[in-house]
Short mmCIF file of C-alpha atoms in Angstrom, two decimals:
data_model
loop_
_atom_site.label_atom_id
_atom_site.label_comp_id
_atom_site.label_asym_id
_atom_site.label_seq_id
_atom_site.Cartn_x
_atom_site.Cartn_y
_atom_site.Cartn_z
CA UNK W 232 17.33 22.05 -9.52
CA UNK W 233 14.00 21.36 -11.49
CA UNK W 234 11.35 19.42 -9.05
CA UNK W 235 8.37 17.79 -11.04
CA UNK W 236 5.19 17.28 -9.48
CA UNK W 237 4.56 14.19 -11.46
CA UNK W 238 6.37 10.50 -10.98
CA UNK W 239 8.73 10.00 -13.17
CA UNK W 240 10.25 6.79 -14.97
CA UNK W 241 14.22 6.31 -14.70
CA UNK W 242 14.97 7.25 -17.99
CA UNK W 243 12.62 10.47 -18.30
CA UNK W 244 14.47 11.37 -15.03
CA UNK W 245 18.26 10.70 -16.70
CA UNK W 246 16.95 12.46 -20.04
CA UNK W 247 15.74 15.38 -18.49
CA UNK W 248 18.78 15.71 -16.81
CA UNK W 249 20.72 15.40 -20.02
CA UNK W 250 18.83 17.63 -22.10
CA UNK W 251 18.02 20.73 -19.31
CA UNK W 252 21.91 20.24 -17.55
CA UNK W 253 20.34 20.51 -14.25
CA UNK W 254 19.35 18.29 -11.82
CA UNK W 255 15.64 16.71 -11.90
CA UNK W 256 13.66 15.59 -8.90
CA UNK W 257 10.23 14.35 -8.85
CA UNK W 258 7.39 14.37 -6.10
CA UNK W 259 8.06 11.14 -5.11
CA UNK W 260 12.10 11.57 -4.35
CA UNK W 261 11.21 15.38 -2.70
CA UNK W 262 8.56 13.39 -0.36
CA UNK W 263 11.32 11.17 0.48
CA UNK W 264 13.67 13.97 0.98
CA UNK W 265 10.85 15.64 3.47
CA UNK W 266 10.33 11.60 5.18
CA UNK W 267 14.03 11.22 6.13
CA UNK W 268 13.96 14.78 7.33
CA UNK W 269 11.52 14.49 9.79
CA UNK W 270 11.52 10.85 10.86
CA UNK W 271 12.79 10.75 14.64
CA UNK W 272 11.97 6.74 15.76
CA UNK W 273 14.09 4.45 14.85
CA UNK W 274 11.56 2.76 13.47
CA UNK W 275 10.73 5.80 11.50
CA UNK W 276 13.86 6.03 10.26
CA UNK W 277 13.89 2.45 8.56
CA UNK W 278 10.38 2.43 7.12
CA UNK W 279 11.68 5.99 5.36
CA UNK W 280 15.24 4.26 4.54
CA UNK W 281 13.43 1.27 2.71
CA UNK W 282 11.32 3.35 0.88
CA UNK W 283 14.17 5.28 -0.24
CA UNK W 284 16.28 1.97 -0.98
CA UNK W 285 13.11 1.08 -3.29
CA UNK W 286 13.57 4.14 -5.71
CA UNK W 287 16.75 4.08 -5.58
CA UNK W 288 17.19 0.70 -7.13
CA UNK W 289 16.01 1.32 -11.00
CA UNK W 290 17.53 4.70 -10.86
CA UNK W 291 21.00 3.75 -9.94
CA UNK W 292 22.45 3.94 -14.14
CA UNK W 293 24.67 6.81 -14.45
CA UNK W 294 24.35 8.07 -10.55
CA UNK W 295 27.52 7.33 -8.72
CA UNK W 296 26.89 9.69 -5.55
CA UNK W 297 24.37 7.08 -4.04
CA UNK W 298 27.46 5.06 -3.04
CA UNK W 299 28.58 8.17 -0.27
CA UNK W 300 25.17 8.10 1.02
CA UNK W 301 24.61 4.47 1.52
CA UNK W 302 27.86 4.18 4.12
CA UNK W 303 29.39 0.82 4.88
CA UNK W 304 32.00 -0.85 3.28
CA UNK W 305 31.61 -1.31 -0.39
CA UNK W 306 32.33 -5.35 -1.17
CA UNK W 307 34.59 -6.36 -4.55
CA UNK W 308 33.33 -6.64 -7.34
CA UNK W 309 32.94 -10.49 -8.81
CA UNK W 310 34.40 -11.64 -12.00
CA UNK W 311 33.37 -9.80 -15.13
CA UNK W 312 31.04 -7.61 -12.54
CA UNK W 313 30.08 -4.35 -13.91
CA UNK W 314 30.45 -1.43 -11.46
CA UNK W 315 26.40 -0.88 -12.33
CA UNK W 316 25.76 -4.65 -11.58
CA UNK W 317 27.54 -4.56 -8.37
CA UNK W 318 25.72 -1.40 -6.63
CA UNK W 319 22.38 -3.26 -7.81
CA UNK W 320 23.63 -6.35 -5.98
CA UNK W 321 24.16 -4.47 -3.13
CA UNK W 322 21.04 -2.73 -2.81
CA UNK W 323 19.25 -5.59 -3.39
CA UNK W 324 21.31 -7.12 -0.31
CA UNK W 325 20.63 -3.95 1.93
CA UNK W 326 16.69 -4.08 1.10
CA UNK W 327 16.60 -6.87 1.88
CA UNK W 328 18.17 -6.59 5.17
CA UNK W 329 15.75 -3.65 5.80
CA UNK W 330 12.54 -5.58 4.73
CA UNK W 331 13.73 -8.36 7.50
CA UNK W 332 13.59 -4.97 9.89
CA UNK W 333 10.52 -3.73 9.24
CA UNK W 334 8.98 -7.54 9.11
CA UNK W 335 10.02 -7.37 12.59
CA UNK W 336 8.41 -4.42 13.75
CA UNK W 337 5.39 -5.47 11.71
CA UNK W 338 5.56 -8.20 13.85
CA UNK W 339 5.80 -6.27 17.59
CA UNK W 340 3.21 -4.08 16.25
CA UNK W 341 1.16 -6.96 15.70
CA UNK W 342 1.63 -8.40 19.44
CA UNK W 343 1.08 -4.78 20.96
CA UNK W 344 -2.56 -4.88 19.14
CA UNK W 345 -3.28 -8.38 20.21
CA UNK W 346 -2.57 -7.38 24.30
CA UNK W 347 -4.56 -4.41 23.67
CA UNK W 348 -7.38 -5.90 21.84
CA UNK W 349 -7.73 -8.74 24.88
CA UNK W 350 -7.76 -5.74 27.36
CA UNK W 351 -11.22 -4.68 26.18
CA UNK W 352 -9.87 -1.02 25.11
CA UNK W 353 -10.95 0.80 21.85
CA UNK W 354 -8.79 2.04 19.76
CA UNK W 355 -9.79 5.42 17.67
CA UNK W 356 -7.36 6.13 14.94
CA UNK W 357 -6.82 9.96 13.48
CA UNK W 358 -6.07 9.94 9.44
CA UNK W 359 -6.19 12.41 7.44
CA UNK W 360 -4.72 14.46 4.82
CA UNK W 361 -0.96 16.13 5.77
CA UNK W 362 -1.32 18.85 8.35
CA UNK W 363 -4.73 18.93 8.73
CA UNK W 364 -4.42 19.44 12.76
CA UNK W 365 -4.80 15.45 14.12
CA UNK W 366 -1.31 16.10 16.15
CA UNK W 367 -3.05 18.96 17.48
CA UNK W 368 -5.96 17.33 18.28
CA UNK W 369 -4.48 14.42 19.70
CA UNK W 370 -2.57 16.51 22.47
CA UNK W 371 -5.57 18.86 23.21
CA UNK W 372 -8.00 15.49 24.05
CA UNK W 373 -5.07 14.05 25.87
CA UNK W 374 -2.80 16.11 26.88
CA UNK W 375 0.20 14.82 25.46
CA UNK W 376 3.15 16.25 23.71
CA UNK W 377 2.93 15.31 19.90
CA UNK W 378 5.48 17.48 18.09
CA UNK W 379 2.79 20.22 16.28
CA UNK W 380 4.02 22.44 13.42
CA UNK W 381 2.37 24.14 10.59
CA UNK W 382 4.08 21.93 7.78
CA UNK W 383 3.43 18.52 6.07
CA UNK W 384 4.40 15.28 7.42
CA UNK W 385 5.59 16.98 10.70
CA UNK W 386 4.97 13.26 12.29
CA UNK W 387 5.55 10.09 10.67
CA UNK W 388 6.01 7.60 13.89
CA UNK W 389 2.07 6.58 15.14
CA UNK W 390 1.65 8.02 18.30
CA UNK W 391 -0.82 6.32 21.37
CA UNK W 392 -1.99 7.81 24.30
CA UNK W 393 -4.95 7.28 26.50
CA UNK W 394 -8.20 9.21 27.87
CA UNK W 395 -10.97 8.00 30.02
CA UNK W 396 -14.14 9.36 28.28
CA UNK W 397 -15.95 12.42 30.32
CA UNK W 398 -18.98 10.73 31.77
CA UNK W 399 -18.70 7.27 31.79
CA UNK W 400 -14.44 7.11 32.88
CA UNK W 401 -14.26 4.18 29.80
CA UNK W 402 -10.59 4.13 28.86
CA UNK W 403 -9.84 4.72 24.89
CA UNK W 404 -6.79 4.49 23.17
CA UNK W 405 -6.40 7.59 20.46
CA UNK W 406 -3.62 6.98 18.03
CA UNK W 407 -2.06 9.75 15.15
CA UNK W 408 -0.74 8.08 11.81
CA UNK W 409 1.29 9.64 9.21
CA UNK W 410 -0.92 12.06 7.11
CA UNK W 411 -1.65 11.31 3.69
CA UNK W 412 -0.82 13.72 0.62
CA UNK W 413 -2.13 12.83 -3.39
CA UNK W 414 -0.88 10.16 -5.16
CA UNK W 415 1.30 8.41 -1.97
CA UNK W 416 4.02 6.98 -3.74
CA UNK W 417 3.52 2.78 -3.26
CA UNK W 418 6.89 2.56 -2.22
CA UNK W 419 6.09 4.97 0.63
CA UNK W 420 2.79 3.01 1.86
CA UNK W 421 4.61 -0.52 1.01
CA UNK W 422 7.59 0.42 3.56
CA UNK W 423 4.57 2.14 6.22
CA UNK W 424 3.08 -0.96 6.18
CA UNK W 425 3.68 -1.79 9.77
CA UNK W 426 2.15 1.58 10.59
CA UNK W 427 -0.65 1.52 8.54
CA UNK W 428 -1.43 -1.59 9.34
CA UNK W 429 -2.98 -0.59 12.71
CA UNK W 430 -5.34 1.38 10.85
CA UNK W 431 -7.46 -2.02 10.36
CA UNK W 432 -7.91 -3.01 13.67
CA UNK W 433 -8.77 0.34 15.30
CA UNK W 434 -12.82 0.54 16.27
CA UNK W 435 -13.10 3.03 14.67
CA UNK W 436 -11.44 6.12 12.77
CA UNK W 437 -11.56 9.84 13.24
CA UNK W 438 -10.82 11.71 9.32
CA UNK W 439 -9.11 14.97 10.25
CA UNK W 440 -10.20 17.63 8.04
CA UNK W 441 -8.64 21.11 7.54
CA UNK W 442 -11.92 23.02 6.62
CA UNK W 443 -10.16 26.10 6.68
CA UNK W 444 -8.16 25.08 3.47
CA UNK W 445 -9.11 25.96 0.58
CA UNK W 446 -9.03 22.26 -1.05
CA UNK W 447 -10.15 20.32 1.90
CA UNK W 448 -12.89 18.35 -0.45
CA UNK W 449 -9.91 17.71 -2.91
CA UNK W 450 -8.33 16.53 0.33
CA UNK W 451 -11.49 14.33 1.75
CA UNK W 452 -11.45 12.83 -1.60
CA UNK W 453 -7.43 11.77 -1.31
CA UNK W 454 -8.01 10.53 1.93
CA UNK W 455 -10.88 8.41 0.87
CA UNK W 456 -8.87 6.96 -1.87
CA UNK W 457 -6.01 5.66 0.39
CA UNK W 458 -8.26 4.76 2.84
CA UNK W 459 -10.04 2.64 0.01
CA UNK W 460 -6.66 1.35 -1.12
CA UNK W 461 -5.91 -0.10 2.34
CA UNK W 462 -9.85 -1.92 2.23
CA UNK W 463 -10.61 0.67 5.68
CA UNK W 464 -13.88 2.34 3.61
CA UNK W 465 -16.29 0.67 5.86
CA UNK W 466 -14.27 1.48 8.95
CA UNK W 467 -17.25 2.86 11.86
CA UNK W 468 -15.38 6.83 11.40
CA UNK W 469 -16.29 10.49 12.18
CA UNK W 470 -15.68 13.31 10.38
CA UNK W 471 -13.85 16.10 12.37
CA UNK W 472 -13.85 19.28 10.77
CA UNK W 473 -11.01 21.05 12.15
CA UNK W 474 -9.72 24.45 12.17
CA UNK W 475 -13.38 26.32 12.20
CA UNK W 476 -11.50 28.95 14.36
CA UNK W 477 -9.35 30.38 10.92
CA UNK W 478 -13.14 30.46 9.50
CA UNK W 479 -14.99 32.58 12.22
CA UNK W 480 -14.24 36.45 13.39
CA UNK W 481 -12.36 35.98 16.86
CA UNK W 482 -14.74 35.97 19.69
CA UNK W 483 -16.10 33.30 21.78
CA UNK W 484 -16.59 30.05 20.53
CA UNK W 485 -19.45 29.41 17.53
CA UNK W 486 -23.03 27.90 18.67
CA UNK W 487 -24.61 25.79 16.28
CA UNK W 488 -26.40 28.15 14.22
CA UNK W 489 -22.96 29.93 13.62
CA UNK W 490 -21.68 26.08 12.53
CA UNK W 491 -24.74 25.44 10.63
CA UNK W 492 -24.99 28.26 8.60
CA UNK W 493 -21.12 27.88 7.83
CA UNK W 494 -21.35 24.44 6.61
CA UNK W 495 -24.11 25.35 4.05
CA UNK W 496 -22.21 28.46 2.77
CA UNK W 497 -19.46 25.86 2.50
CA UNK W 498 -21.59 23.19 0.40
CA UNK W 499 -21.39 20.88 3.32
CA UNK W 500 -24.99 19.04 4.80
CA UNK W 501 -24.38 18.74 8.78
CA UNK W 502 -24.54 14.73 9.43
CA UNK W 503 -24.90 13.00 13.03
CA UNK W 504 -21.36 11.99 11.90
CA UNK W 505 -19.60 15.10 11.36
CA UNK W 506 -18.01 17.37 14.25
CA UNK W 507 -16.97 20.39 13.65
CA UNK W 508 -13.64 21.92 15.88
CA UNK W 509 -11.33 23.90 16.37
CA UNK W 510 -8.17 21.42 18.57
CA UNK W 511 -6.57 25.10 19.42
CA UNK W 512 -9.27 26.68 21.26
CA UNK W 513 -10.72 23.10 22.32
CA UNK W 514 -14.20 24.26 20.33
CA UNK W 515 -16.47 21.30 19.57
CA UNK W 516 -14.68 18.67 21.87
CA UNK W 517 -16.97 17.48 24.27
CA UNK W 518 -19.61 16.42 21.48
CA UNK W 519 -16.58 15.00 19.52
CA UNK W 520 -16.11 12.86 22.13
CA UNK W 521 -19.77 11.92 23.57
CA UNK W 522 -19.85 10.94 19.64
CA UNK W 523 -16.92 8.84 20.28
CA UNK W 524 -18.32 7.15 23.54
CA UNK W 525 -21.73 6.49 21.33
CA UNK W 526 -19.57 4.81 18.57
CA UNK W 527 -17.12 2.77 20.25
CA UNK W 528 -17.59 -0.73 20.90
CA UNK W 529 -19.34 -1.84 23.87
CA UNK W 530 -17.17 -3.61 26.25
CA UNK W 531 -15.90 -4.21 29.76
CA UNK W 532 -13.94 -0.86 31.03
CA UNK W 533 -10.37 -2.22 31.93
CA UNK W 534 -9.14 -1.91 35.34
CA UNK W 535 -6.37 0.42 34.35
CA UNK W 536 -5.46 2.38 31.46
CA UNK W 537 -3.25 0.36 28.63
CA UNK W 538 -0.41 2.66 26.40
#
């Protein structure tokens, strides 16, 4: 098997195939693969299913072994129906079915903000580029239990749980999303729609960065694209820094002339909106989250915590 790390059209993929006698994948179809893999929700599940419906559709020419992994009964054919015009027909039909899905959970998703937004608690989204810790984080600040592995798109289904801020006891609501990798195939962010849309009403947005890789600014740079792409660039954000602890000798944790002088020796200016952590060792937290408290919109504290 031969997997490109470029999109390809239908008929470069089918000519490829022809000419090498071997099967040809690109990055979109292996990101797929990876999706269906690791999706556990049902709703999960059906964003990846649609997405994988969509590229299926102009590739279907010449590929018969689609029709075992669909399932279902397979209707007859109408007359002078090509065997080609009849699996389009039906994937049409079955998108279609899973659009109306996802419309729906678009739609619950949408009633879930609405009750949160008229209980008067913030919502703080983590984005960020694939693996760069924000499952981590999320469970250190709230002590929940966000499957964590060292491996990309390890969790696709948006997770919420809630923390009352050290200090003042204010309720917020932090949320992980599905990480972002380069050039997101549309089909992919089309069919996470419902997820991603909850990006645009958080308060405010935390970008996850793994600092300790070595092409986190090619990273901060993807993420800033998508984030662009879904009109979130003036979203209130911080940057969080993660995974200083890889950077550092072990010891005890790094004061800020230790962070400092890192962040220059990495090219990076310290900003009033930039924390640098480590979610393992809990490093950098509390002013992560006095940051937070600052940043968050004013408002009454509800009477009891909303997830």
């Amino acid at each position: 098997m031969l997997i490109l790390d470029d999109e390809l059209t239908p008929n470069q993929q089918q000519s490829l195939e022809r000419e090498l006698d071997i099967k040809v994948i690109d990055r979109v179809a292996l990101i797929l693969d990876i999706f269906a893999r690791r999706a556990r929700t049902h709703e999960g599940r059906l964003q990846v299913e649609l997405a994988q419906h969509r590229y299926l559709l102009p590739r279907l020419a010449g590929q018969w072994s689609h029709l075992e992994r669909l399932g279902g009964g397979i209707g007859t054919r109408g007359p002078g129906e090509s065997q080609l015009e009849t699996d389009r027909r039906l994937i049409r039909r079955k998108i279609q079915r899973l659009e109306e899905q996802t419309e729906e959970v678009r739609r619950r998703r949408a009633q879930y903000r609405q009750q949160r937004q008229k209980s008067g608690v913030p919502v703080v989204a983590l984005v960020g580029y694939t693996n760069a810790g924000k499952s981590t984080l999320l469970n250190t600040l709230c002590k929940a239990d966000v499957l964590v592995d060292d491996r990309v798109f390890a969790t696709l289904d948006p997770t919420t749980r809630h923390l009352a801020l050290p200090g003042t006891g204010r309720v917020v609501l932090f949320t992980d999303t599905v990480g972002f990798i380069r050039k997101l195939p549309p089909d992919i962010v089309h069919a996470f729609r419902a997820t991603l849309e909850g990006l645009s009403e958080a308060s405010m947005l935390l970008h996850v960065v793994d600092i300790s890789s070595a092409e986190a600014a090619e990273q901060c740079r993807t993420v800033e694209e998508i984030l662009k792409e879904l009109d979130l660039q003036e979203k209130p954000r911080i940057t969080v820094l993660n995974k200083i602890d890889r950077l550092l000798p072990d010891g005890p944790a790094p004061n800020e002339q230790n962070i400092e002088d890192l962040l220059v020796g990495l090219d990076l200016a310290p900003d009033e909106n930039t924390v640098v952590v480590s979610a393992v060792k809990g490093w950098g937290l509390p002013r992560l989250l006095d940051l937070v408290g600052k940043k968050v919109t004013a408002g009454p504290a509800p009477t009891s915590p909303v997830d």
